C-alpha positions as MATLAB code, in Angstrom:
seq = 'FNNLKKSVAKEPADKAGWTSIKSGALILAETSILLAERAPPENKSSTWKESSELVYQGGSSLYQAARKKDFGGVQKHFGAMINGCKKS';
ca = [
      -0.014   -0.016    0.066;
       2.758    2.331    0.885;
       4.650    2.022   -2.199;
       1.289    2.287   -4.336;
       0.349    5.680   -2.479;
       3.661    7.010   -3.261;
       3.346    6.007   -6.943;
      -0.240    7.601   -7.422;
       0.905   10.670   -5.644;
       1.619   12.389   -8.897;
       1.359   11.377  -12.551;
       4.216    8.972  -13.758;
       6.854   10.737  -16.126;
       7.937    7.584  -17.403;
       7.378    3.742  -17.950;
       8.991    2.781  -14.789;
       6.400    4.819  -12.636;
       3.481    3.552  -14.732;
       4.718    0.077  -14.015;
       5.127    0.704  -10.312;
       1.593    1.476  -10.358;
       0.502   -1.619  -12.268;
       2.352   -3.647  -10.038;
       1.088   -2.237   -6.955;
      -2.453   -2.573   -8.009;
      -1.956   -6.295   -8.844;
      -0.553   -7.174   -5.776;
      -3.320   -5.551   -3.549;
      -5.778   -7.023   -5.820;
      -4.692  -10.541   -5.395;
      -3.991  -10.250   -2.006;
      -7.756   -9.276   -1.238;
      -8.527  -12.587   -2.681;
      -6.462  -14.259   -0.208;
      -7.871  -12.450    2.579;
     -11.209  -13.026    1.394;
     -10.790  -16.570    2.016;
      -9.565  -16.048    5.640;
     -11.733  -16.112    8.768;
     -12.276  -12.303    9.263;
     -11.868  -10.755   12.806;
     -14.702  -11.262   15.175;
     -16.054   -7.752   14.818;
     -15.724   -7.468   11.195;
     -17.281  -10.692    9.923;
     -20.366   -8.959    8.302;
     -18.205   -6.890    6.053;
     -15.262   -8.815    5.283;
     -16.168  -10.320    2.039;
     -17.648   -7.170    0.758;
     -14.427   -4.885    1.526;
     -12.513   -7.646    0.115;
     -14.650   -7.674   -3.298;
     -14.181   -3.795   -3.279;
     -10.579   -4.052   -2.877;
     -10.206   -6.495   -5.417;
     -12.575   -4.331   -8.064;
     -10.705   -1.176   -7.117;
      -7.311   -2.640   -7.590;
      -8.380   -4.497  -10.992;
      -9.536   -1.095  -12.265;
      -6.778    0.683  -11.187;
      -4.407   -1.660  -12.923;
      -6.641   -1.289  -16.075;
      -6.494    2.694  -15.830;
      -2.654    2.534  -15.451;
      -2.500    0.159  -18.526;
      -3.977    3.097  -20.482;
      -2.099    5.894  -18.722;
      -5.298    7.553  -17.730;
      -4.074    8.937  -14.455;
      -7.542   10.422  -13.435;
      -8.850    6.598  -13.609;
      -5.727    5.652  -11.341;
      -6.623    8.173   -8.626;
     -10.447    7.428   -8.909;
      -9.743    3.807   -8.633;
      -7.151    4.038   -5.940;
      -9.511    5.756   -3.916;
     -12.223    3.259   -4.552;
      -9.787    0.537   -3.277;
      -8.832    2.455   -0.045;
     -12.483    2.739    0.531;
     -12.942   -1.017    0.401;
     -10.119   -1.160    2.762;
     -11.809    1.117    5.297;
     -14.920   -0.544    5.333;
     -13.244   -4.065    6.662;
];
């Protein structure tokens, strides 16, 4: 998360910057799948799967936006992914 947060702070100027965003998005999206399969904390059971799905969708959309070099989309989907994290 911290590396991705730094990567989306400003529009990348080169291929390496876009690659960093794509990589971070995929890592968090795939991690959310693994987390969805784990037993949730006791006080989070009602939102656990929903939150994991929001993180996955946000990360996947973030990756697609980065592939298109759509920085507005990157920021939008990063926010959606973070909102998914906050729900859990």
